Amino acid sequence: MRRTSFKNSKTGWFIGSFPEALFSVNFEVGIRSWKANTSELIHYHKLADEINLILEGSCLFIFGKHVEKCQKDDIIIVERNEKCKFVALTDTKLLIIKTNSDQYDKYIAET
């Protein structure tokens, strides 16, 4: 038996190839939160598909000119090599699952 706390996670990831997590190279699981009107840079993953479950709030997933407005209980799947920008419209919390775990598999895209 081993016990840890989600508070030990500096970035919200608690399963995957992170020091504070249950170690796995097969997948990652994290819970991330954003304040209203904050965003992530346009980025993509070369190795992983990313499944996003909106737990709280509303947000945008922007794929080039295509915009998906999402709210609680929506699931957005971002496939590998697909460039995406995330924008929190309100305080937003996501459960994120990635199909491979490589903490360096995040590439900032040119706009």
Short mmCIF file of N, CA and C in Angstrom, two decimals:
data_model
loop_
_atom_site.label_atom_id
_atom_site.label_comp_id
_atom_site.label_asym_id
_atom_site.label_seq_id
_atom_site.Cartn_x
_atom_site.Cartn_y
_atom_site.Cartn_z
N MET A 1 0.84 -1.17 0.00
CA MET A 1 0.00 0.00 0.00
C MET A 1 0.88 1.23 0.00
N ARG A 2 0.45 2.22 -0.73
CA ARG A 2 1.17 3.48 -0.79
C ARG A 2 0.13 4.58 -0.78
N ARG A 3 0.41 5.66 -0.06
CA ARG A 3 -0.52 6.78 0.00
C ARG A 3 0.19 8.06 -0.39
N THR A 4 -0.52 8.88 -1.16
CA THR A 4 0.00 10.18 -1.53
C THR A 4 -1.17 11.15 -1.53
N SER A 5 -0.95 12.36 -1.95
CA SER A 5 -2.00 13.36 -1.97
C SER A 5 -1.98 14.11 -3.29
N PHE A 6 -3.16 14.46 -3.78
CA PHE A 6 -3.25 15.26 -5.00
C PHE A 6 -2.53 16.59 -4.80
N LYS A 7 -2.42 17.05 -3.58
CA LYS A 7 -1.72 18.30 -3.27
C LYS A 7 -0.24 18.22 -3.64
N ASN A 8 0.30 17.01 -3.72
CA ASN A 8 1.71 16.83 -4.10
C ASN A 8 1.94 17.07 -5.59
N SER A 9 0.87 17.09 -6.36
CA SER A 9 0.98 17.31 -7.80
C SER A 9 1.09 18.79 -8.09
N LYS A 10 2.24 19.19 -8.60
CA LYS A 10 2.46 20.61 -8.90
C LYS A 10 1.69 21.05 -10.15
N THR A 11 1.42 20.14 -11.07
CA THR A 11 0.80 20.51 -12.34
C THR A 11 -0.57 19.86 -12.55
N GLY A 12 -1.05 19.10 -11.59
CA GLY A 12 -2.36 18.46 -11.73
C GLY A 12 -2.32 17.03 -12.24
N TRP A 13 -1.15 16.56 -12.68
CA TRP A 13 -1.03 15.19 -13.19
C TRP A 13 -0.74 14.25 -12.03
N PHE A 14 -1.51 13.17 -11.91
CA PHE A 14 -1.28 12.24 -10.82
C PHE A 14 -1.05 10.80 -11.26
N ILE A 15 -1.16 10.52 -12.55
CA ILE A 15 -0.74 9.24 -13.13
C ILE A 15 0.04 9.57 -14.39
N GLY A 16 1.21 8.98 -14.56
CA GLY A 16 2.01 9.22 -15.75
C GLY A 16 3.49 9.25 -15.43
N SER A 17 4.27 9.83 -16.32
CA SER A 17 5.73 9.85 -16.17
C SER A 17 6.18 11.11 -15.45
N PHE A 18 5.59 11.35 -14.29
CA PHE A 18 5.90 12.52 -13.47
C PHE A 18 6.37 12.05 -12.11
N PRO A 19 7.28 12.77 -11.48
CA PRO A 19 7.83 12.33 -10.20
C PRO A 19 6.77 12.20 -9.10
N GLU A 20 5.75 13.06 -9.12
CA GLU A 20 4.76 13.05 -8.05
C GLU A 20 3.60 12.10 -8.31
N ALA A 21 3.70 11.27 -9.37
CA ALA A 21 2.57 10.47 -9.81
C ALA A 21 2.78 8.98 -9.61
N LEU A 22 1.68 8.24 -9.74
CA LEU A 22 1.77 6.81 -9.92
C LEU A 22 2.37 6.63 -11.31
N PHE A 23 3.51 6.00 -11.41
CA PHE A 23 4.27 5.97 -12.65
C PHE A 23 3.63 5.06 -13.69
N SER A 24 3.49 5.58 -14.91
CA SER A 24 3.04 4.81 -16.07
C SER A 24 3.54 5.51 -17.32
N VAL A 25 4.02 4.74 -18.29
CA VAL A 25 4.38 5.32 -19.59
C VAL A 25 3.25 5.12 -20.60
N ASN A 26 2.21 4.37 -20.22
CA ASN A 26 1.13 4.05 -21.14
C ASN A 26 0.05 5.13 -21.22
N PHE A 27 -0.13 5.86 -20.14
CA PHE A 27 -1.15 6.91 -20.14
C PHE A 27 -0.88 7.89 -19.01
N GLU A 28 -1.54 9.06 -19.11
CA GLU A 28 -1.46 10.09 -18.07
C GLU A 28 -2.88 10.46 -17.66
N VAL A 29 -3.04 10.81 -16.41
CA VAL A 29 -4.32 11.32 -15.92
C VAL A 29 -4.03 12.53 -15.06
N GLY A 30 -4.78 13.60 -15.31
CA GLY A 30 -4.60 14.80 -14.50
C GLY A 30 -5.90 15.58 -14.37
N ILE A 31 -5.97 16.39 -13.36
CA ILE A 31 -7.07 17.33 -13.18
C ILE A 31 -6.44 18.70 -13.17
N ARG A 32 -6.85 19.54 -14.12
CA ARG A 32 -6.27 20.88 -14.26
C ARG A 32 -7.36 21.91 -14.14
N SER A 33 -7.03 23.05 -13.57
CA SER A 33 -7.97 24.15 -13.39
C SER A 33 -7.43 25.43 -14.00
N TRP A 34 -8.33 26.23 -14.56
CA TRP A 34 -7.98 27.52 -15.13
C TRP A 34 -8.98 28.56 -14.63
N LYS A 35 -8.51 29.74 -14.40
CA LYS A 35 -9.37 30.87 -14.06
C LYS A 35 -10.03 31.39 -15.34
N ALA A 36 -11.16 32.07 -15.19
CA ALA A 36 -11.85 32.65 -16.34
C ALA A 36 -10.92 33.56 -17.12
N ASN A 37 -11.06 33.53 -18.44
CA ASN A 37 -10.31 34.38 -19.36
C ASN A 37 -8.81 34.08 -19.40
N THR A 38 -8.44 32.85 -19.08
CA THR A 38 -7.05 32.41 -19.25
C THR A 38 -7.01 31.36 -20.36
N SER A 39 -5.80 31.11 -20.87
CA SER A 39 -5.71 30.18 -21.99
C SER A 39 -4.37 29.45 -21.99
N GLU A 40 -4.31 28.44 -22.83
CA GLU A 40 -3.07 27.72 -23.10
C GLU A 40 -2.59 28.14 -24.49
N LEU A 41 -1.30 28.11 -24.72
CA LEU A 41 -0.77 28.37 -26.05
C LEU A 41 -1.22 27.28 -27.02
N ILE A 42 -1.28 27.62 -28.29
CA ILE A 42 -1.58 26.60 -29.30
C ILE A 42 -0.46 25.55 -29.22
N HIS A 43 -0.86 24.31 -29.06
CA HIS A 43 0.14 23.25 -28.94
C HIS A 43 -0.42 21.94 -29.51
N TYR A 44 0.47 20.96 -29.61
CA TYR A 44 0.08 19.63 -30.07
C TYR A 44 0.99 18.60 -29.42
N HIS A 45 0.59 17.34 -29.53
CA HIS A 45 1.37 16.22 -29.01
C HIS A 45 1.67 15.28 -30.17
N LYS A 46 2.92 14.86 -30.28
CA LYS A 46 3.31 13.95 -31.36
C LYS A 46 2.99 12.50 -31.02
N LEU A 47 2.98 12.15 -29.73
CA LEU A 47 2.84 10.76 -29.31
C LEU A 47 1.48 10.42 -28.73
N ALA A 48 0.75 11.40 -28.24
CA ALA A 48 -0.45 11.11 -27.45
C ALA A 48 -1.71 11.71 -28.04
N ASP A 49 -2.81 10.96 -27.91
CA ASP A 49 -4.14 11.52 -28.06
C ASP A 49 -4.53 12.03 -26.68
N GLU A 50 -5.38 13.06 -26.65
CA GLU A 50 -5.75 13.69 -25.37
C GLU A 50 -7.27 13.73 -25.26
N ILE A 51 -7.78 13.17 -24.19
CA ILE A 51 -9.22 13.15 -23.93
C ILE A 51 -9.49 14.12 -22.80
N ASN A 52 -10.38 15.08 -23.04
CA ASN A 52 -10.68 16.14 -22.06
C ASN A 52 -12.14 16.05 -21.65
N LEU A 53 -12.39 15.83 -20.37
CA LEU A 53 -13.74 15.85 -19.82
C LEU A 53 -13.90 17.14 -19.02
N ILE A 54 -14.87 17.97 -19.40
CA ILE A 54 -15.08 19.22 -18.69
C ILE A 54 -15.87 18.90 -17.41
N LEU A 55 -15.22 19.10 -16.27
CA LEU A 55 -15.85 18.83 -14.97
C LEU A 55 -16.64 20.03 -14.46
N GLU A 56 -16.11 21.22 -14.73
CA GLU A 56 -16.75 22.46 -14.28
C GLU A 56 -16.46 23.55 -15.31
N GLY A 57 -17.40 24.48 -15.47
CA GLY A 57 -17.17 25.67 -16.26
C GLY A 57 -17.49 25.54 -17.72
N SER A 58 -17.04 26.54 -18.48
CA SER A 58 -17.21 26.53 -19.93
C SER A 58 -15.92 27.03 -20.57
N CYS A 59 -15.65 26.53 -21.77
CA CYS A 59 -14.37 26.81 -22.41
C CYS A 59 -14.49 26.65 -23.91
N LEU A 60 -13.42 27.05 -24.59
CA LEU A 60 -13.30 26.87 -26.03
C LEU A 60 -12.11 25.97 -26.32
N PHE A 61 -12.27 25.08 -27.27
CA PHE A 61 -11.17 24.35 -27.88
C PHE A 61 -11.13 24.85 -29.32
N ILE A 62 -10.01 25.44 -29.71
CA ILE A 62 -9.89 26.07 -31.02
C ILE A 62 -8.92 25.27 -31.88
N PHE A 63 -9.42 24.79 -33.01
CA PHE A 63 -8.65 24.00 -33.96
C PHE A 63 -8.57 24.80 -35.25
N GLY A 64 -7.58 25.66 -35.38
CA GLY A 64 -7.51 26.54 -36.55
C GLY A 64 -8.70 27.48 -36.56
N LYS A 65 -9.52 27.39 -37.59
CA LYS A 65 -10.71 28.25 -37.68
C LYS A 65 -11.94 27.59 -37.05
N HIS A 66 -11.84 26.34 -36.67
CA HIS A 66 -12.97 25.62 -36.07
C HIS A 66 -12.93 25.80 -34.55
N VAL A 67 -14.04 26.24 -33.99
CA VAL A 67 -14.13 26.49 -32.54
C VAL A 67 -15.22 25.61 -31.94
N GLU A 68 -14.87 24.88 -30.89
CA GLU A 68 -15.83 24.08 -30.13
C GLU A 68 -16.06 24.76 -28.79
N LYS A 69 -17.28 25.22 -28.54
CA LYS A 69 -17.63 25.78 -27.24
C LYS A 69 -18.15 24.62 -26.38
N CYS A 70 -17.55 24.46 -25.22
CA CYS A 70 -17.84 23.30 -24.38
C CYS A 70 -18.29 23.73 -22.99
N GLN A 71 -19.00 22.83 -22.34
CA GLN A 71 -19.44 23.06 -20.97
C GLN A 71 -19.36 21.75 -20.19
N LYS A 72 -19.76 21.81 -18.94
CA LYS A 72 -19.71 20.64 -18.06
C LYS A 72 -20.29 19.41 -18.75
N ASP A 73 -19.59 18.29 -18.60
CA ASP A 73 -19.94 16.96 -19.11
C ASP A 73 -19.59 16.74 -20.58
N ASP A 74 -19.14 17.77 -21.29
CA ASP A 74 -18.69 17.55 -22.67
C ASP A 74 -17.32 16.87 -22.66
N ILE A 75 -17.06 16.09 -23.69
CA ILE A 75 -15.77 15.42 -23.87
C ILE A 75 -15.21 15.83 -25.22
N ILE A 76 -13.99 16.31 -25.22
CA ILE A 76 -13.30 16.68 -26.45
C ILE A 76 -12.06 15.80 -26.58
N ILE A 77 -11.92 15.17 -27.72
CA ILE A 77 -10.76 14.32 -27.99
C ILE A 77 -9.87 15.05 -29.00
N VAL A 78 -8.65 15.31 -28.59
CA VAL A 78 -7.66 15.97 -29.45
C VAL A 78 -6.68 14.88 -29.89
N GLU A 79 -6.66 14.62 -31.19
CA GLU A 79 -5.81 13.55 -31.70
C GLU A 79 -4.37 14.03 -31.85
N ARG A 80 -3.45 13.08 -31.81
CA ARG A 80 -2.03 13.44 -31.92
C ARG A 80 -1.79 14.25 -33.19
N ASN A 81 -0.86 15.17 -33.09
CA ASN A 81 -0.48 16.10 -34.16
C ASN A 81 -1.56 17.12 -34.53
N GLU A 82 -2.65 17.15 -33.78
CA GLU A 82 -3.71 18.13 -34.02
C GLU A 82 -3.45 19.37 -33.17
N LYS A 83 -3.30 20.51 -33.82
CA LYS A 83 -2.99 21.75 -33.09
C LYS A 83 -4.26 22.30 -32.46
N CYS A 84 -4.14 22.68 -31.18
CA CYS A 84 -5.31 23.10 -30.43
C CYS A 84 -4.94 24.22 -29.46
N LYS A 85 -5.85 25.16 -29.32
CA LYS A 85 -5.73 26.22 -28.31
C LYS A 85 -6.91 26.07 -27.37
N PHE A 86 -6.66 26.22 -26.09
CA PHE A 86 -7.70 26.12 -25.06
C PHE A 86 -7.90 27.49 -24.43
N VAL A 87 -9.16 27.89 -24.25
CA VAL A 87 -9.50 29.15 -23.60
C VAL A 87 -10.60 28.89 -22.57
N ALA A 88 -10.35 29.27 -21.33
CA ALA A 88 -11.37 29.16 -20.28
C ALA A 88 -12.26 30.40 -20.33
N LEU A 89 -13.55 30.20 -20.57
CA LEU A 89 -14.49 31.32 -20.58
C LEU A 89 -14.92 31.69 -19.16
N THR A 90 -15.05 30.66 -18.32
CA THR A 90 -15.35 30.83 -16.90
C THR A 90 -14.30 30.03 -16.14
N ASP A 91 -14.30 30.07 -14.82
CA ASP A 91 -13.42 29.17 -14.07
C ASP A 91 -13.75 27.75 -14.54
N THR A 92 -12.73 27.02 -14.96
CA THR A 92 -12.93 25.73 -15.62
C THR A 92 -12.00 24.67 -15.03
N LYS A 93 -12.55 23.47 -14.89
CA LYS A 93 -11.76 22.33 -14.41
C LYS A 93 -11.95 21.18 -15.39
N LEU A 94 -10.84 20.57 -15.82
CA LEU A 94 -10.86 19.44 -16.75
C LEU A 94 -10.21 18.21 -16.13
N LEU A 95 -10.75 17.05 -16.47
CA LEU A 95 -10.08 15.78 -16.26
C LEU A 95 -9.46 15.45 -17.61
N ILE A 96 -8.14 15.26 -17.65
CA ILE A 96 -7.43 15.04 -18.90
C ILE A 96 -6.75 13.68 -18.87
N ILE A 97 -6.95 12.91 -19.93
CA ILE A 97 -6.30 11.61 -20.07
C ILE A 97 -5.53 11.63 -21.38
N LYS A 98 -4.27 11.24 -21.34
CA LYS A 98 -3.46 11.15 -22.55
C LYS A 98 -3.04 9.70 -22.73
N THR A 99 -3.04 9.24 -23.98
CA THR A 99 -2.85 7.82 -24.26
C THR A 99 -1.42 7.33 -24.15
N ASN A 100 -0.47 8.21 -24.12
CA ASN A 100 0.91 7.88 -23.81
C ASN A 100 1.38 8.88 -22.78
N SER A 101 2.35 8.50 -21.99
CA SER A 101 2.87 9.44 -21.01
C SER A 101 4.32 9.76 -21.31
N ASP A 102 4.53 10.95 -21.79
CA ASP A 102 5.87 11.48 -22.01
C ASP A 102 5.79 12.96 -21.65
N GLN A 103 6.36 13.32 -20.52
CA GLN A 103 6.20 14.68 -20.03
C GLN A 103 6.80 15.72 -20.97
N TYR A 104 7.57 15.29 -21.96
CA TYR A 104 8.16 16.23 -22.91
C TYR A 104 7.41 16.26 -24.25
N ASP A 105 6.30 15.54 -24.34
CA ASP A 105 5.52 15.47 -25.57
C ASP A 105 4.48 16.62 -25.63
N LYS A 106 4.97 17.84 -25.61
CA LYS A 106 4.12 19.01 -25.79
C LYS A 106 4.92 20.00 -26.62
N TYR A 107 4.37 20.36 -27.77
CA TYR A 107 5.07 21.21 -28.72
C TYR A 107 4.23 22.46 -28.97
N ILE A 108 4.84 23.61 -28.76
CA ILE A 108 4.17 24.89 -29.01
C ILE A 108 4.13 25.10 -30.52
N ALA A 109 2.95 25.39 -31.05
CA ALA A 109 2.78 25.54 -32.49
C ALA A 109 2.98 27.00 -32.90
N GLU A 110 3.44 27.17 -34.11
CA GLU A 110 3.50 28.49 -34.70
C GLU A 110 2.08 28.94 -35.00
N THR A 111 1.79 30.20 -34.85
CA THR A 111 0.43 30.68 -35.11
C THR A 111 0.15 30.86 -36.58
#
